[in-house]
Amino acid sequence: MSRPNAESRPDPWRSPVIVAQIPDTGLHRKLEASAIERQAMAEVAGLREVLFAQADLEIVPKSGGRFQVTGSVRARIGQTCVVTLDPIENEIEEEVDLVFAPEAEVRKMADLIEEGQDDTESPEVIDPPEAIVNGIIDLGRIATDALFLAVDPYPRKEGAVFEAEVIALDPEDHPFAALKALQDRKKGK
């Protein structure tokens, strides 16, 4: 039986918001991941555990059917130190500031940005907004993505330093040692 790839897995933390139900004044949501959601996040991210995960997010309507999502995501995760292999815990606090727009508009903007990149020499790249899929913005997915992006891929226990073992090589043990031995034999040494 083959394992599903990451794209076919369901999102571990979901909190969908229907954009048609967002009031003109905006919407504020405080989220906290359940034990089951935290366990699923740990599995997807390859973490030992997610001890807690919280999000404090604000959705504000903008012109043209757009919505801005701002706020922060906090979490405490369990990882393994890459030097000592000891279990360690890390705190994550990540800011969120995203703009969402209807899918059709996102596709048009992506095309315009791509065309503009060909014409200009400016190295600055403008990110298109995120797409509103099926009239929904998933705050849980936003929080999960922010958390995953903030995870240190090479966590180290405080004070842990990797020191490579230096082995002095035998001067007679090198790629040309056999040739040198043959040459020495010829010379009668």
Tab-separated table of C-alpha atoms in Angstrom:
chain	number	residue	atom	x	y	z
A	1	MET	CA	0.000	0.000	0.000
A	2	SER	CA	1.485	3.354	-0.978
A	3	ARG	CA	1.395	6.403	1.264
A	4	PRO	CA	-0.487	9.431	-0.018
A	5	ASN	CA	1.620	12.435	-0.932
A	6	ALA	CA	1.324	15.675	1.028
A	7	GLU	CA	-0.940	17.294	-1.558
A	8	SER	CA	-3.553	14.539	-1.342
A	9	ARG	CA	-3.680	14.607	2.470
A	10	PRO	CA	-6.470	16.588	4.083
A	11	ASP	CA	-5.488	19.767	5.890
A	12	PRO	CA	-4.766	18.899	9.526
A	13	TRP	CA	-6.290	22.099	10.944
A	14	ARG	CA	-9.397	23.500	9.293
A	15	SER	CA	-11.467	26.533	10.161
A	16	PRO	CA	-13.338	27.581	7.011
A	17	VAL	CA	-14.973	31.001	6.783
A	18	ILE	CA	-17.580	31.665	4.099
A	19	VAL	CA	-16.669	35.045	2.603
A	20	ALA	CA	-20.320	35.904	1.871
A	21	GLN	CA	-20.954	35.805	5.630
A	22	ILE	CA	-18.125	38.175	6.599
A	23	PRO	CA	-19.668	41.459	7.797
A	24	ASP	CA	-18.526	44.798	6.350
A	25	THR	CA	-16.860	45.553	9.684
A	26	GLY	CA	-14.709	42.421	9.397
A	27	LEU	CA	-14.409	39.285	11.442
A	28	HIS	CA	-12.092	38.363	14.307
A	29	ARG	CA	-11.328	34.714	15.116
A	30	LYS	CA	-9.252	33.125	17.850
A	31	LEU	CA	-8.437	29.525	17.031
A	32	GLU	CA	-6.879	26.763	19.081
A	33	ALA	CA	-5.961	23.416	17.545
A	34	SER	CA	-7.391	20.318	19.214
A	35	ALA	CA	-5.209	17.374	20.278
A	36	ILE	CA	-6.202	15.464	17.129
A	37	GLU	CA	-5.396	18.465	14.899
A	38	ARG	CA	-2.036	18.968	16.646
A	39	GLN	CA	-1.145	15.301	16.198
A	40	ALA	CA	-2.034	15.491	12.485
A	41	MET	CA	0.064	18.668	12.097
A	42	ALA	CA	3.043	16.952	13.764
A	43	GLU	CA	2.751	13.996	11.381
A	44	VAL	CA	2.502	16.181	8.276
A	45	ALA	CA	5.423	18.407	9.356
A	46	GLY	CA	7.625	15.558	10.591
A	47	LEU	CA	7.697	16.903	14.156
A	48	ARG	CA	7.839	14.885	17.364
A	49	GLU	CA	4.758	16.742	18.585
A	50	VAL	CA	2.826	20.001	18.532
A	51	LEU	CA	2.138	20.883	22.170
A	52	PHE	CA	-0.172	23.785	21.366
A	53	ALA	CA	-1.118	25.864	18.354
A	54	GLN	CA	-3.160	29.057	18.442
A	55	ALA	CA	-4.086	31.704	15.918
A	56	ASP	CA	-5.509	35.182	16.415
A	57	LEU	CA	-6.694	36.372	12.991
A	58	GLU	CA	-8.676	39.289	11.589
A	59	ILE	CA	-10.441	39.213	8.193
A	60	VAL	CA	-11.226	42.634	6.715
A	61	PRO	CA	-13.165	43.116	3.455
A	62	LYS	CA	-11.420	45.259	0.825
A	63	SER	CA	-12.634	46.594	-2.522
A	64	GLY	CA	-13.154	44.299	-5.507
A	65	GLY	CA	-14.193	41.240	-3.494
A	66	ARG	CA	-10.830	41.043	-1.763
A	67	PHE	CA	-10.179	40.245	1.870
A	68	GLN	CA	-7.119	40.899	4.003
A	69	VAL	CA	-6.199	38.398	6.713
A	70	THR	CA	-3.832	39.651	9.415
A	71	GLY	CA	-2.801	38.411	12.822
A	72	SER	CA	-0.425	35.969	14.430
A	73	VAL	CA	0.097	32.266	14.959
A	74	ARG	CA	1.726	30.867	18.086
A	75	ALA	CA	2.804	27.314	18.762
A	76	ARG	CA	5.077	25.162	20.881
A	77	ILE	CA	6.569	22.236	19.025
A	78	GLY	CA	8.646	19.219	19.977
A	79	GLN	CA	11.604	18.406	17.758
A	80	THR	CA	14.840	16.428	17.938
A	81	CYS	CA	18.198	18.228	18.195
A	82	VAL	CA	20.240	17.531	15.046
A	83	VAL	CA	23.478	17.515	17.075
A	84	THR	CA	22.684	15.614	20.280
A	85	LEU	CA	19.490	13.808	19.167
A	86	ASP	CA	17.894	14.953	22.441
A	87	PRO	CA	14.235	15.980	22.446
A	88	ILE	CA	13.800	19.763	22.491
A	89	GLU	CA	10.897	22.187	22.412
A	90	ASN	CA	10.708	25.393	20.380
A	91	GLU	CA	8.339	28.349	20.512
A	92	ILE	CA	6.998	29.732	17.256
A	93	GLU	CA	5.362	33.099	16.770
A	94	GLU	CA	4.652	34.084	13.185
A	95	GLU	CA	2.858	37.129	11.797
A	96	VAL	CA	0.245	36.692	9.054
A	97	ASP	CA	-0.628	39.319	6.439
A	98	LEU	CA	-2.297	37.926	3.319
A	99	VAL	CA	-4.699	39.263	0.720
A	100	PHE	CA	-7.315	36.978	-0.809
A	101	ALA	CA	-9.181	37.609	-4.055
A	102	PRO	CA	-11.635	35.687	-6.267
A	103	GLU	CA	-9.927	32.906	-8.263
A	104	ALA	CA	-10.524	34.532	-11.672
A	105	GLU	CA	-8.893	37.776	-10.514
A	106	VAL	CA	-5.910	35.894	-9.087
A	107	ARG	CA	-5.339	34.143	-12.435
A	108	LYS	CA	-5.541	37.472	-14.318
A	109	MET	CA	-3.122	39.143	-11.904
A	110	ALA	CA	-0.663	36.246	-12.128
A	111	ASP	CA	-0.705	36.547	-15.936
A	112	LEU	CA	-0.171	40.323	-15.765
A	113	ILE	CA	2.688	39.938	-13.305
A	114	GLU	CA	4.302	37.304	-15.518
A	115	GLU	CA	3.970	39.549	-18.603
A	116	GLY	CA	5.344	42.523	-16.661
A	117	GLN	CA	8.392	40.511	-15.598
A	118	ASP	CA	9.350	40.044	-19.256
A	119	ASP	CA	9.134	43.776	-20.042
A	120	THR	CA	10.961	45.240	-17.061
A	121	GLU	CA	14.405	44.774	-15.635
A	122	SER	CA	13.204	45.278	-12.073
A	123	PRO	CA	14.224	42.374	-9.809
A	124	GLU	CA	11.262	43.126	-7.523
A	125	VAL	CA	8.584	40.443	-7.800
A	126	ILE	CA	5.020	41.209	-6.782
A	127	ASP	CA	3.104	38.322	-5.271
A	128	PRO	CA	-0.444	37.910	-6.482
A	129	PRO	CA	-3.139	37.531	-3.819
A	130	GLU	CA	-4.194	34.113	-2.582
A	131	ALA	CA	-7.275	32.622	-4.219
A	132	ILE	CA	-10.641	32.402	-2.501
A	133	VAL	CA	-11.579	28.802	-3.291
A	134	ASN	CA	-15.277	27.935	-3.480
A	135	GLY	CA	-16.166	31.122	-1.589
A	136	ILE	CA	-14.149	30.037	1.467
A	137	ILE	CA	-11.048	31.288	3.265
A	138	ASP	CA	-9.667	28.563	5.545
A	139	LEU	CA	-8.121	30.194	8.608
A	140	GLY	CA	-6.859	26.846	9.908
A	141	ARG	CA	-4.928	26.286	6.696
A	142	ILE	CA	-3.459	29.802	6.902
A	143	ALA	CA	-2.368	29.153	10.498
A	144	THR	CA	-0.911	25.746	9.626
A	145	ASP	CA	1.045	27.150	6.674
A	146	ALA	CA	2.452	29.970	8.824
A	147	LEU	CA	3.449	27.481	11.519
A	148	PHE	CA	5.119	25.105	9.030
A	149	LEU	CA	7.066	27.933	7.402
A	150	ALA	CA	8.437	28.990	10.789
A	151	VAL	CA	9.690	25.522	11.815
A	152	ASP	CA	13.494	25.342	12.062
A	153	PRO	CA	14.502	22.428	9.802
A	154	TYR	CA	17.767	21.941	11.779
A	155	PRO	CA	16.869	22.514	15.430
A	156	ARG	CA	19.688	22.600	17.966
A	157	LYS	CA	19.604	22.266	21.704
A	158	GLU	CA	20.891	25.443	23.335
A	159	GLY	CA	24.675	25.277	23.509
A	160	ALA	CA	24.945	22.193	21.274
A	161	VAL	CA	27.787	22.492	18.804
A	162	PHE	CA	28.649	20.006	16.110
A	163	GLU	CA	32.341	19.219	16.143
A	164	ALA	CA	33.489	17.000	13.323
A	165	GLU	CA	35.956	14.328	14.351
A	166	VAL	CA	39.292	15.052	12.700
A	167	ILE	CA	41.272	11.939	11.866
A	168	ALA	CA	44.913	12.337	10.958
A	169	LEU	CA	45.596	10.450	7.762
A	170	ASP	CA	48.474	8.023	7.511
A	171	PRO	CA	50.969	9.556	5.048
A	172	GLU	CA	51.420	6.104	3.468
A	173	ASP	CA	47.669	5.746	2.927
A	174	HIS	CA	46.846	7.816	-0.134
A	175	PRO	CA	45.639	7.108	-3.686
A	176	PHE	CA	49.177	6.862	-5.079
A	177	ALA	CA	50.642	4.682	-2.298
A	178	ALA	CA	50.619	1.566	-4.510
A	179	LEU	CA	52.448	3.412	-7.301
A	180	LYS	CA	55.028	4.713	-4.832
A	181	ALA	CA	55.590	1.162	-3.522
A	182	LEU	CA	56.152	-0.109	-7.085
A	183	GLN	CA	58.527	2.771	-7.786
A	184	ASP	CA	60.442	2.092	-4.551
A	185	ARG	CA	60.765	-1.599	-5.478
A	186	LYS	CA	62.174	-0.698	-8.910
A	187	LYS	CA	64.761	1.547	-7.332
A	188	GLY	CA	65.725	-1.237	-4.907
A	189	LYS	CA	64.805	0.509	-1.717
